[in-house]
Coordinates of N, CA and C in Angstrom, one line a residue:
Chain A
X1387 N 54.6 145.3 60.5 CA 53.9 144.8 61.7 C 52.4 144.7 61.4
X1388 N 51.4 144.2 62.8 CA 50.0 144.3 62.4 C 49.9 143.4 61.5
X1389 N 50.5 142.1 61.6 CA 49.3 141.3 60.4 C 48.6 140.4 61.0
X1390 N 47.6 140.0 60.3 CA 46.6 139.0 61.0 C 46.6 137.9 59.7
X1391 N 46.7 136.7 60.1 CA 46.7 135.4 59.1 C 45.3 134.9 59.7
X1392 N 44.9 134.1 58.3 CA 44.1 133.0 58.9 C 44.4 131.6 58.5
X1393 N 43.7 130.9 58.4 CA 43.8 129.2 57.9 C 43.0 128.4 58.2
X1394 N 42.1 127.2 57.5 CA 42.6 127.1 56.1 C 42.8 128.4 55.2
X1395 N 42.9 128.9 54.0 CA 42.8 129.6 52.9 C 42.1 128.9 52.2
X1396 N 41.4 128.3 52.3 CA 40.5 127.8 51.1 C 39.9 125.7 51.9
X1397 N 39.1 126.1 51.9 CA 38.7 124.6 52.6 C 37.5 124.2 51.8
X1398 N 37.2 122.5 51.3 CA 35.7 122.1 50.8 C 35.4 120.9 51.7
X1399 N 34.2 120.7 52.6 CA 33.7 120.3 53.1 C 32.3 119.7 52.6
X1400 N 31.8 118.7 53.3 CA 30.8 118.0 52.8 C 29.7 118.6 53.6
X1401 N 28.2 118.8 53.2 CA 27.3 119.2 53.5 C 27.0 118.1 54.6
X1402 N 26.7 118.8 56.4 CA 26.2 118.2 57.2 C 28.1 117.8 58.1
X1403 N 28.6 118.5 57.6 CA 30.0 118.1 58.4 C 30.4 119.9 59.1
X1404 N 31.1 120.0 59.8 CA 31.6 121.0 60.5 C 33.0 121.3 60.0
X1405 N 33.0 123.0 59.9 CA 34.6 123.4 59.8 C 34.7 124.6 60.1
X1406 N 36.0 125.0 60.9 CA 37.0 125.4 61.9 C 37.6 126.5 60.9
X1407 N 37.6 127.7 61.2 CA 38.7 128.8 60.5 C 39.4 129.2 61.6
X1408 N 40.2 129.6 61.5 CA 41.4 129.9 62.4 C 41.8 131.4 62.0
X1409 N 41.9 132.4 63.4 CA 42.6 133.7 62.4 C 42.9 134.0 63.6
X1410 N 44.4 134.5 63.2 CA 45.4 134.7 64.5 C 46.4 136.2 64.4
X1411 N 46.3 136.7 65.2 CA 47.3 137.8 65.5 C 48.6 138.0 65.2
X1412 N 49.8 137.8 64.5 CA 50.8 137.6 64.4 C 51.9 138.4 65.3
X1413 N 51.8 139.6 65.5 CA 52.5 140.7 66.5 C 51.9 141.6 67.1
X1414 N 50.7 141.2 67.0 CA 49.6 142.0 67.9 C 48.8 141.3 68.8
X1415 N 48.8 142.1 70.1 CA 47.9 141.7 70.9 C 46.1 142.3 70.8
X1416 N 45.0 141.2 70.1 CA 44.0 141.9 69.2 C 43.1 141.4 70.7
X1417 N 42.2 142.8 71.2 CA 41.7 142.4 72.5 C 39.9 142.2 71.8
X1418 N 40.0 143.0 70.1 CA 38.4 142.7 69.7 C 39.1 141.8 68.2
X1419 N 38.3 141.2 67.7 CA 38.2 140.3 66.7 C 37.0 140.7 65.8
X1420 N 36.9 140.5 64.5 CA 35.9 140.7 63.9 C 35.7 139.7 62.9
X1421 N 34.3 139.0 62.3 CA 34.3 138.1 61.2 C 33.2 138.5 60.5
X1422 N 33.8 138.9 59.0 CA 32.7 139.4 58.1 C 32.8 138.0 57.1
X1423 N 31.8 138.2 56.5 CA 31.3 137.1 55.1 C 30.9 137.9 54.1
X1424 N 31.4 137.3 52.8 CA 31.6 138.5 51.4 C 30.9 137.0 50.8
X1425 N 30.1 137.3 50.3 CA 29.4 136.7 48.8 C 30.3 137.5 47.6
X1426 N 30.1 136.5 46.2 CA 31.1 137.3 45.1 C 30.6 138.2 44.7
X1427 N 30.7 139.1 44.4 CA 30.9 140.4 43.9 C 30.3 141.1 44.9
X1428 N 30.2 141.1 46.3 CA 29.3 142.1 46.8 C 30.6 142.5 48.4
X1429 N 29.6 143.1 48.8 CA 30.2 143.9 50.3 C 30.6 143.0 51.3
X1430 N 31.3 143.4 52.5 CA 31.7 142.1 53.2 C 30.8 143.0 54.6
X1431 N 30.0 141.7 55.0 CA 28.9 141.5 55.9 C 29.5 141.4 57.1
X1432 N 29.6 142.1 58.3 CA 29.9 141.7 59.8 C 28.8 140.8 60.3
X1433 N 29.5 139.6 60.7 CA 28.7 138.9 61.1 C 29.0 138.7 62.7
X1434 N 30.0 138.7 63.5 CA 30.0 138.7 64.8 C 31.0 139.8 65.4
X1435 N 31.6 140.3 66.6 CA 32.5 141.1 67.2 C 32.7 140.1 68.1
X1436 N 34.0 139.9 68.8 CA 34.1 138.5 69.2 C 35.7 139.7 70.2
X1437 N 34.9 139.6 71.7 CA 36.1 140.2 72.5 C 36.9 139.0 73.4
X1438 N 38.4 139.1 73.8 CA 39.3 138.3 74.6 C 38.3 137.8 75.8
X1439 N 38.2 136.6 75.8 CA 37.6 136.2 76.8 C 36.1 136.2 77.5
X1440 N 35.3 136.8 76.3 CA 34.0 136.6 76.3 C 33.0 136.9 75.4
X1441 N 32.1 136.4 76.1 CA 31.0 135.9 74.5 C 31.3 136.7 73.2
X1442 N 30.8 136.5 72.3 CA 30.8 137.1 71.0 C 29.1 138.2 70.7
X1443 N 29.7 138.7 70.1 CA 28.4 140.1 69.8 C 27.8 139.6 68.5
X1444 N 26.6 138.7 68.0 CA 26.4 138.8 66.7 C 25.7 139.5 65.8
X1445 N 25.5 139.5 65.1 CA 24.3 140.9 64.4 C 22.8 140.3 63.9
X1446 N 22.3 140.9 64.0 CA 20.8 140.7 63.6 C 21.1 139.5 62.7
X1447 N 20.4 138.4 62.7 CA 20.3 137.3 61.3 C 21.5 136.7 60.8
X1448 N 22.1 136.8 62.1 CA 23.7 135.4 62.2 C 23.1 134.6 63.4
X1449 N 22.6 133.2 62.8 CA 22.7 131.9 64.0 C 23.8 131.8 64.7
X1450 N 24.1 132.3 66.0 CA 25.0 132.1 66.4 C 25.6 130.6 66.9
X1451 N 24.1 130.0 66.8 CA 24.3 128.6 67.0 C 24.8 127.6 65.8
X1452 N 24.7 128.5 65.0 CA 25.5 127.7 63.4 C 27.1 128.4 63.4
X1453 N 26.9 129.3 63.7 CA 28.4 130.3 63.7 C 29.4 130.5 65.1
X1454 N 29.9 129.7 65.2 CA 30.4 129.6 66.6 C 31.9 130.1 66.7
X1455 N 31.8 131.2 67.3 CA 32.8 132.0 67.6 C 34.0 132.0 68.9
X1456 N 35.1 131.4 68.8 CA 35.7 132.0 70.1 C 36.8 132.7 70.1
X1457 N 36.9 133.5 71.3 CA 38.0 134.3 71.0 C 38.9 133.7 72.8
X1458 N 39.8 132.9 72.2 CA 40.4 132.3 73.8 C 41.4 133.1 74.2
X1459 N 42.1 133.6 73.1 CA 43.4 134.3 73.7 C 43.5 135.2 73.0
X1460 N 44.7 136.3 73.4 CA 44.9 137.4 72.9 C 45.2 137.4 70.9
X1461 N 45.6 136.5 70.7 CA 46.1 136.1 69.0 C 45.1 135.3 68.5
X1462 N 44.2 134.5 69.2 CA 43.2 133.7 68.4 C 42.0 133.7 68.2
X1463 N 41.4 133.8 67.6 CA 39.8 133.6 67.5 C 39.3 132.5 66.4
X1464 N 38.4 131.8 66.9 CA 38.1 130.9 65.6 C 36.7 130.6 65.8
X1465 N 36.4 130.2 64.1 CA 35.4 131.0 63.5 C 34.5 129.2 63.1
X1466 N 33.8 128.5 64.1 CA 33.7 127.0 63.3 C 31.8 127.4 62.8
X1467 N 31.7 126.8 61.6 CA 29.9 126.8 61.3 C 30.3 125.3 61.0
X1468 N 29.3 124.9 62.1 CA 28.6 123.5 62.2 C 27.5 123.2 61.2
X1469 N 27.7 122.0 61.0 CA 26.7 121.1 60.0 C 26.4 122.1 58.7
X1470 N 27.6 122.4 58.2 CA 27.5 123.1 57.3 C 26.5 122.8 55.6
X1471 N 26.1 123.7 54.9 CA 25.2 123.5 54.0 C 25.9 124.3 52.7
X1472 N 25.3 123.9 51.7 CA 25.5 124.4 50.3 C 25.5 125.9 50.5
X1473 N 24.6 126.6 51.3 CA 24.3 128.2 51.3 C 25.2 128.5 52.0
X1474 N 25.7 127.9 52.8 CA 27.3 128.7 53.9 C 28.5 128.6 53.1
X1475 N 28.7 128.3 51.7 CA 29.3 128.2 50.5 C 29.6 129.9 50.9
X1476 N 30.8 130.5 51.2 CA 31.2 131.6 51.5 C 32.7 132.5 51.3
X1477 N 33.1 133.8 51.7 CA 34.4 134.2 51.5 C 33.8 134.3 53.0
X1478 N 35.0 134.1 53.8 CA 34.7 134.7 55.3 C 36.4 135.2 55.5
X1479 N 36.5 136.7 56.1 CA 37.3 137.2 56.4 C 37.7 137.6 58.1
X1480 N 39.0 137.6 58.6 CA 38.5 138.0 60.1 C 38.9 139.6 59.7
X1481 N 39.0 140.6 60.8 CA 40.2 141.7 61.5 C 40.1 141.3 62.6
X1482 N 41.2 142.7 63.3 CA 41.6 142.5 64.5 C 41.9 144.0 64.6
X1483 N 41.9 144.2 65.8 CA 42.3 145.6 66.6 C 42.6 145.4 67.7
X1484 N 44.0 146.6 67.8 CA 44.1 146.1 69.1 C 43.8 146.9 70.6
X1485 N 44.6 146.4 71.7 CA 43.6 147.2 73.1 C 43.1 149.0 72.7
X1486 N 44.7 149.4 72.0 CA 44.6 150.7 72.3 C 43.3 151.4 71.4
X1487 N 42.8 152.3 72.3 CA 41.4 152.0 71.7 C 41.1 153.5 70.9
X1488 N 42.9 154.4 70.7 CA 42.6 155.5 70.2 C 42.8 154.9 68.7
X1489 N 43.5 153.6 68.4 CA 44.0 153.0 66.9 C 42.7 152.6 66.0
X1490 N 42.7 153.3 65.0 CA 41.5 153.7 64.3 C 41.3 152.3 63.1
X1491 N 42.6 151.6 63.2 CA 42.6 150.9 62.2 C 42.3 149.4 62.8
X1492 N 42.2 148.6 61.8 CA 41.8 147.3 61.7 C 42.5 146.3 60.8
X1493 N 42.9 145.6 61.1 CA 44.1 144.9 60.1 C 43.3 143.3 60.0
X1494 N 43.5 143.1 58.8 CA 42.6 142.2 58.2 C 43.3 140.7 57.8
X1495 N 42.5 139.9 57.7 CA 43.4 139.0 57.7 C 42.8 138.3 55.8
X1496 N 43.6 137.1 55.1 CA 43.2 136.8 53.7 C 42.5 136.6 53.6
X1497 N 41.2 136.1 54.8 CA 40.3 135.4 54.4 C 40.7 134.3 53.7
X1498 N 39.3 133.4 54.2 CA 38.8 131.7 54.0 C 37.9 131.9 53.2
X1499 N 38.1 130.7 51.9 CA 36.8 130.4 51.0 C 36.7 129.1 51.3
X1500 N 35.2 129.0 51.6 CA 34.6 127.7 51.7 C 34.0 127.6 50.8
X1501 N 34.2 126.2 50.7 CA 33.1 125.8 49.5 C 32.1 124.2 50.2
X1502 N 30.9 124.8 50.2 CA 30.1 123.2 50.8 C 29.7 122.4 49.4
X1503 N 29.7 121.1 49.5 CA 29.7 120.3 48.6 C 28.4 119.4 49.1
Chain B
X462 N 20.6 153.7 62.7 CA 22.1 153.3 62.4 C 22.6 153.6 61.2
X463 N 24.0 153.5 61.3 CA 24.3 154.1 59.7 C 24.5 153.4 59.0
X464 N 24.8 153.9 57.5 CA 24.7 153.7 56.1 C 25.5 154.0 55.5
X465 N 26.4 153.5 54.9 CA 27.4 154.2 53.3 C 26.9 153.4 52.1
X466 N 26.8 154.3 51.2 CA 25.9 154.0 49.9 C 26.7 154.8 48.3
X467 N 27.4 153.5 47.7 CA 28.3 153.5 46.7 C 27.6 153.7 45.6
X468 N 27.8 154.2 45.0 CA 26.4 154.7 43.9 C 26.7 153.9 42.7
X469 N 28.2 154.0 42.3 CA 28.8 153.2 41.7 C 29.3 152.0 41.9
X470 N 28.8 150.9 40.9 CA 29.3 149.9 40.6 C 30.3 149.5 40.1
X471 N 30.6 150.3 39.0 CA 32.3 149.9 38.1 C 32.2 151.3 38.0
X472 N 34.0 151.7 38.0 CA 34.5 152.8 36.8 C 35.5 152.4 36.1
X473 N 35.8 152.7 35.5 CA 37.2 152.8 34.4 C 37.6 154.0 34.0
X474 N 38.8 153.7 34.1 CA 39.8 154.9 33.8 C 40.8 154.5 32.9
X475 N 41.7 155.4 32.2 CA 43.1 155.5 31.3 C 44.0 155.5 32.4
X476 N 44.7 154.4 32.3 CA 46.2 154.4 32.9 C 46.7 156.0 32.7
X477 N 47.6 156.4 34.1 CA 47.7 157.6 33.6 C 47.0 158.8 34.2
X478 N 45.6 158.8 34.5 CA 44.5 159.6 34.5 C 44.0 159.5 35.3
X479 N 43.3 160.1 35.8 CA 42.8 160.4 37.2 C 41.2 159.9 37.2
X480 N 40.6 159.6 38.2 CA 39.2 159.0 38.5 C 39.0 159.0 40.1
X481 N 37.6 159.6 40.1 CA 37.4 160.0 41.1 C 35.9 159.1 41.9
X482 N 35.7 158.4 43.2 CA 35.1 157.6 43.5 C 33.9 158.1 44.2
X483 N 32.7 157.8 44.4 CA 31.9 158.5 45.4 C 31.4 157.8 46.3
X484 N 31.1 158.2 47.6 CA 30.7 157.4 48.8 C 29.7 158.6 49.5
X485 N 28.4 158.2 50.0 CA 28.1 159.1 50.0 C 27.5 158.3 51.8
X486 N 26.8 159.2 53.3 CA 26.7 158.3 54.3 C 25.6 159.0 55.5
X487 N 25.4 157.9 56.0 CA 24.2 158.7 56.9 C 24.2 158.1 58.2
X488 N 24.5 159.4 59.1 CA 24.4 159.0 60.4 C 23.8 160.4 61.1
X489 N 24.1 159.9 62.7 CA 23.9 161.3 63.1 C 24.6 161.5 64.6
X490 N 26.0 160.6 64.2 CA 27.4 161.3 65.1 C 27.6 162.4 64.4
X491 N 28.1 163.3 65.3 CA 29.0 164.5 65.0 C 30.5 164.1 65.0
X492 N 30.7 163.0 65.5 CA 32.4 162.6 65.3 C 32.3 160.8 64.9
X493 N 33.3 160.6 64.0 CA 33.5 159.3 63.3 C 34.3 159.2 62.6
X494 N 34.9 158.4 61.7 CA 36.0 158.0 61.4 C 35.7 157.3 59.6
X495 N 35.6 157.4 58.9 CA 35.8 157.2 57.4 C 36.8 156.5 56.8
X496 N 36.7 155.4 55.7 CA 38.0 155.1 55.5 C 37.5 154.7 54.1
X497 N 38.5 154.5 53.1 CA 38.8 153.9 51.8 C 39.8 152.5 52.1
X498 N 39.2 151.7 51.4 CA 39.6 150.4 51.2 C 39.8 149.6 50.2
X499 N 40.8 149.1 49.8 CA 41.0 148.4 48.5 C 40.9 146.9 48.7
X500 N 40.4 146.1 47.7 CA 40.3 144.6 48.1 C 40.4 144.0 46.0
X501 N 42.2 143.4 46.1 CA 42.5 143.4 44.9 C 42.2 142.0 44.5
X502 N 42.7 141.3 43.5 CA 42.1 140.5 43.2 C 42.5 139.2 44.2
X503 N 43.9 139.6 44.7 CA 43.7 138.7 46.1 C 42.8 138.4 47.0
X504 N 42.1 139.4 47.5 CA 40.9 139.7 48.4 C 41.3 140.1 49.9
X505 N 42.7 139.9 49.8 CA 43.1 141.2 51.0 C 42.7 142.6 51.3
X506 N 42.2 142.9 52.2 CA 42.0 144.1 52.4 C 43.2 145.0 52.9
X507 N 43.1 146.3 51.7 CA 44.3 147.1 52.6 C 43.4 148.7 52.4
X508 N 44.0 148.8 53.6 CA 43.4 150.6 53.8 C 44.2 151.4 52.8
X509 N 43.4 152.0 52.3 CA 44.0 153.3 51.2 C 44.0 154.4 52.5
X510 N 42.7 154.8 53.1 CA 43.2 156.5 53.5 C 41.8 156.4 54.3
X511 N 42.1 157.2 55.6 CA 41.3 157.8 56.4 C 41.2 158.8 56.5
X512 N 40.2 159.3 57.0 CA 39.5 160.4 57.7 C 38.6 160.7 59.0
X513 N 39.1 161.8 59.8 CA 38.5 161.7 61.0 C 37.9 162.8 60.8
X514 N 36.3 162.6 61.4 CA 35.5 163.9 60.8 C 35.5 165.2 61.4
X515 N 36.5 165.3 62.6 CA 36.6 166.3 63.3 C 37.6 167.1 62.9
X516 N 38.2 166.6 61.4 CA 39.5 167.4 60.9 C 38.8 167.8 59.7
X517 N 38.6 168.9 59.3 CA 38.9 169.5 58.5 C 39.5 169.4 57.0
X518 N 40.8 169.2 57.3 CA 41.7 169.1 56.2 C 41.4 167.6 55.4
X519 N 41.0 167.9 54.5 CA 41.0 166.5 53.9 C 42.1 165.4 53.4
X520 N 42.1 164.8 54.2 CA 43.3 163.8 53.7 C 43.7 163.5 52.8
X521 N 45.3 162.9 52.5 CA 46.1 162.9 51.4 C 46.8 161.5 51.6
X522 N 47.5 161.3 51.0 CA 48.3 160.0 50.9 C 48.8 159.6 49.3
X523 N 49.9 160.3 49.1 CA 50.7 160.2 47.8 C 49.5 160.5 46.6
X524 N 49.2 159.2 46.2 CA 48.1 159.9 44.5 C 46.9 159.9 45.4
X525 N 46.4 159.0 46.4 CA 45.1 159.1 46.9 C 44.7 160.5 47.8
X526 N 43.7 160.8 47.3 CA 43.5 162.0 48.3 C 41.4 162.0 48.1
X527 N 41.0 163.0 49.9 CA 39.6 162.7 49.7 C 39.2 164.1 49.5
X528 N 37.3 164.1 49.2 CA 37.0 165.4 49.5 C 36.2 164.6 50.3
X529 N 36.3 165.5 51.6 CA 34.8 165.2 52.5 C 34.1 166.6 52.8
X530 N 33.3 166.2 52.6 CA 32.2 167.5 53.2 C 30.9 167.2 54.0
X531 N 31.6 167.5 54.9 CA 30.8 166.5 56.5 C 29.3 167.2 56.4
X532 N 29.2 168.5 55.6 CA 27.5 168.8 55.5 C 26.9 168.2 54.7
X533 N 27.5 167.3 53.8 CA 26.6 166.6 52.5 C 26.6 165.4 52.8
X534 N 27.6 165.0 53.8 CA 27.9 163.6 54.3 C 28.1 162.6 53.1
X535 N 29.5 163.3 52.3 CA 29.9 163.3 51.1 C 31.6 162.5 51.5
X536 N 31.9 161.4 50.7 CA 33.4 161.0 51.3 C 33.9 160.7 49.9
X537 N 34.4 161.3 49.0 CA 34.9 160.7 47.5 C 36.5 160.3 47.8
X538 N 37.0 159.5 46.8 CA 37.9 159.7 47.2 C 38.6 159.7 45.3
X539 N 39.8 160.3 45.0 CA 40.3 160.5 43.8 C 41.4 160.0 44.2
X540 N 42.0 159.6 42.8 CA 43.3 158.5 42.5 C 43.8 159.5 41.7
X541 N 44.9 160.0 41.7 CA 45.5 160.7 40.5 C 46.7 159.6 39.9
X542 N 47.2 160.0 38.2 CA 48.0 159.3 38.2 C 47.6 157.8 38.0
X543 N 46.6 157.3 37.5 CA 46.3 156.0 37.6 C 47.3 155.0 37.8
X544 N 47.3 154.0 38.2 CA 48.3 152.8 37.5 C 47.7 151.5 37.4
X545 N 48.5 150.3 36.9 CA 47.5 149.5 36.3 C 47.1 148.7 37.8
X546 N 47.8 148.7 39.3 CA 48.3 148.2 39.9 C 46.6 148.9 41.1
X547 N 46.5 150.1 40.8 CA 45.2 150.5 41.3 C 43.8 149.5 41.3
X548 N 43.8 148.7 40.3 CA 42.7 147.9 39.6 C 42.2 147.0 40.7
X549 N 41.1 147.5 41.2 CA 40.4 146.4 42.2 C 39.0 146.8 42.7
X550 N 38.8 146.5 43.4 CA 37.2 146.4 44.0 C 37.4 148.0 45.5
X551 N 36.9 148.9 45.4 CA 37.4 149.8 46.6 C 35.9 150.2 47.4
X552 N 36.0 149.9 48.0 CA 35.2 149.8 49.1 C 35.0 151.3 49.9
X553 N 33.9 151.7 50.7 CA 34.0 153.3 51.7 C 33.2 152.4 52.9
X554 N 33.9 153.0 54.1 CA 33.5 152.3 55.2 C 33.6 153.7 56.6
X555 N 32.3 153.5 57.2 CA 32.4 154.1 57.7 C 32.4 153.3 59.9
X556 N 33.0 154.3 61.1 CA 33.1 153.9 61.8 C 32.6 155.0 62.8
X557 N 31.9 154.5 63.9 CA 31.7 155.2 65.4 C 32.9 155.7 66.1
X558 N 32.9 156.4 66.7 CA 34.0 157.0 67.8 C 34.3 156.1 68.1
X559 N 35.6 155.9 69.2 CA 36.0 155.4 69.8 C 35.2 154.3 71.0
X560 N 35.0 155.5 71.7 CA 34.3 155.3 73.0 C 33.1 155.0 72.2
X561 N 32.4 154.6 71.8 CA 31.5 153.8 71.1 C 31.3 152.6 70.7
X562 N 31.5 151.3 71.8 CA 31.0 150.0 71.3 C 32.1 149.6 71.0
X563 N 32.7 148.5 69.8 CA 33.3 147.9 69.5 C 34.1 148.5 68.0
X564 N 33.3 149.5 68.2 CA 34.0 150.4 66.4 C 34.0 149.4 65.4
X565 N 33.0 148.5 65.1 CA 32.5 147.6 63.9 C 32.3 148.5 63.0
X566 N 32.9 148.4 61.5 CA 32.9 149.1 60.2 C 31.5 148.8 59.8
X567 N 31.1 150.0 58.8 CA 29.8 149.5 58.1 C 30.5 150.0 56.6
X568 N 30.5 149.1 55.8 CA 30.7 149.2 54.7 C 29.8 149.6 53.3
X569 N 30.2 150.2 52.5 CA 29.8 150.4 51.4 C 29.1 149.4 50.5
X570 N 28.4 149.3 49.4 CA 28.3 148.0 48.8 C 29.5 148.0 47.2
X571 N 30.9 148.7 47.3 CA 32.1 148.4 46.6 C 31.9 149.1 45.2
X572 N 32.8 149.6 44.7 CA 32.8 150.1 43.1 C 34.4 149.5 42.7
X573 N 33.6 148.8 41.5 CA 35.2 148.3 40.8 C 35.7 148.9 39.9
X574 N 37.1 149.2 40.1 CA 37.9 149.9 39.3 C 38.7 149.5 38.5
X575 N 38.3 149.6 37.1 CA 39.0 148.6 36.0 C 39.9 150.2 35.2
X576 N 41.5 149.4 35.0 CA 42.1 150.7 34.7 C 42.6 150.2 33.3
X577 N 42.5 150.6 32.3 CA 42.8 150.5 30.8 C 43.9 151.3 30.5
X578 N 45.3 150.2 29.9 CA 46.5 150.6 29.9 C 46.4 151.1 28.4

């Protein structure tokens, strides 16, 4: 149980075009979402908290107006960066957790490599 | 806000043999939540082992097991028994209580674990 998928797994887009990640709950009902971004060889960066049905939380020095987050239902959240650029060239990973809020864990999903061209 | 800070960048170990990881962290909850994380060359994340800082006993989990010492704000974690299968990027991540916010991880910056058969 507890898996979280995303998709694409790997997408290349053209610089100045928009793209869509998709990361979905599979047997869980996930009431917070999370979207980190991993550069290669380094740490994976929280970039937004994204709760069922309302706005998203971002962190210091994420455009949220480049990184647009929704979370519409209990299984979905998606993750689109508009007018994308060579520098948004990225690993982006989601989690999920779910309502119960004594569950310590976070179930992660394969993560998306973008690549801007 | 807090901090976990991996001192190590790579280790290596003898298939076989034991290696022990350091994570070292700074906050100033009296209760939180700790975790080890492996990210293989897939780039899935899976939880090795937690810790809740209000226990005591340091956790186990077959070869993985931690020392924490909540006065040094010390979280290592040892692998006994190497295998080649261990080999990846491991991560220390730490988390707020519960009732605290959205319990967004703060992660380590990773030590890679290269194991020589």
């Amino acid at each position: 149980g507890a898996v979280v998928s995303q998709h694409p797994s790997w997408v290349i887009c053209k610089s100045g075009t928009s793209v869509k990640i998709e990361c979905r709950s599979l047997d869980f009902q996930a009431t917070t979402m999370f979207w980190y971004r991993q550069f290669p060889k380094q740490s994976l960066m929280l970039m937004a908290t994204s709760n069922e049905g309302s706005k998203a939380t971002y962190e210091q020095g994420v455009e949220k107006d480049k990184f647009l987050i929704n979370h519409a239902s209990l299984t979905l959240s998606t993750l689109t960066v508009t007018s994308a650029h060579p520098e948004d060239s990225s690993f982006y990973i989601c989690s999920a957790r779910t309502w119960d809020l004594s569950s310590y864990e976070q179930y992660f999903g394969p993560g998306t490599r973008l690549t801007v061209t | 806000a807090q901090t976990v800070t991996q001192s190590q960048p790579e280790m290596s170990v003898q298939e076989a043999e034991t290696v022990t990881l350091s994570c070292t962290y700074d906050t100033s909850e009296s209760d939180y939540y700790l975790f080890w994380y492996k990210q293989p060359p897939s780039r899935q994340m899976i939880l090795v082992i937690r810790q809740e800082a209000y226990k005591q006993q340091n956790a186990t989990e077959n070869r993985f097991s931690v020392n924490f010492q909540k006065a040094a704000k010390s979280f290592s974690l040892k692998i006994s028994d190497s295998q080649l299968g261990d080999a990846a990027m491991y991560f220390c991540a730490y988390r707020s209580p519960v009732i605290q916010g959205a319990q967004k991880l703060v992660f380590g910056q990773g030590t890679r674990l290269t194991i020589n058969p």
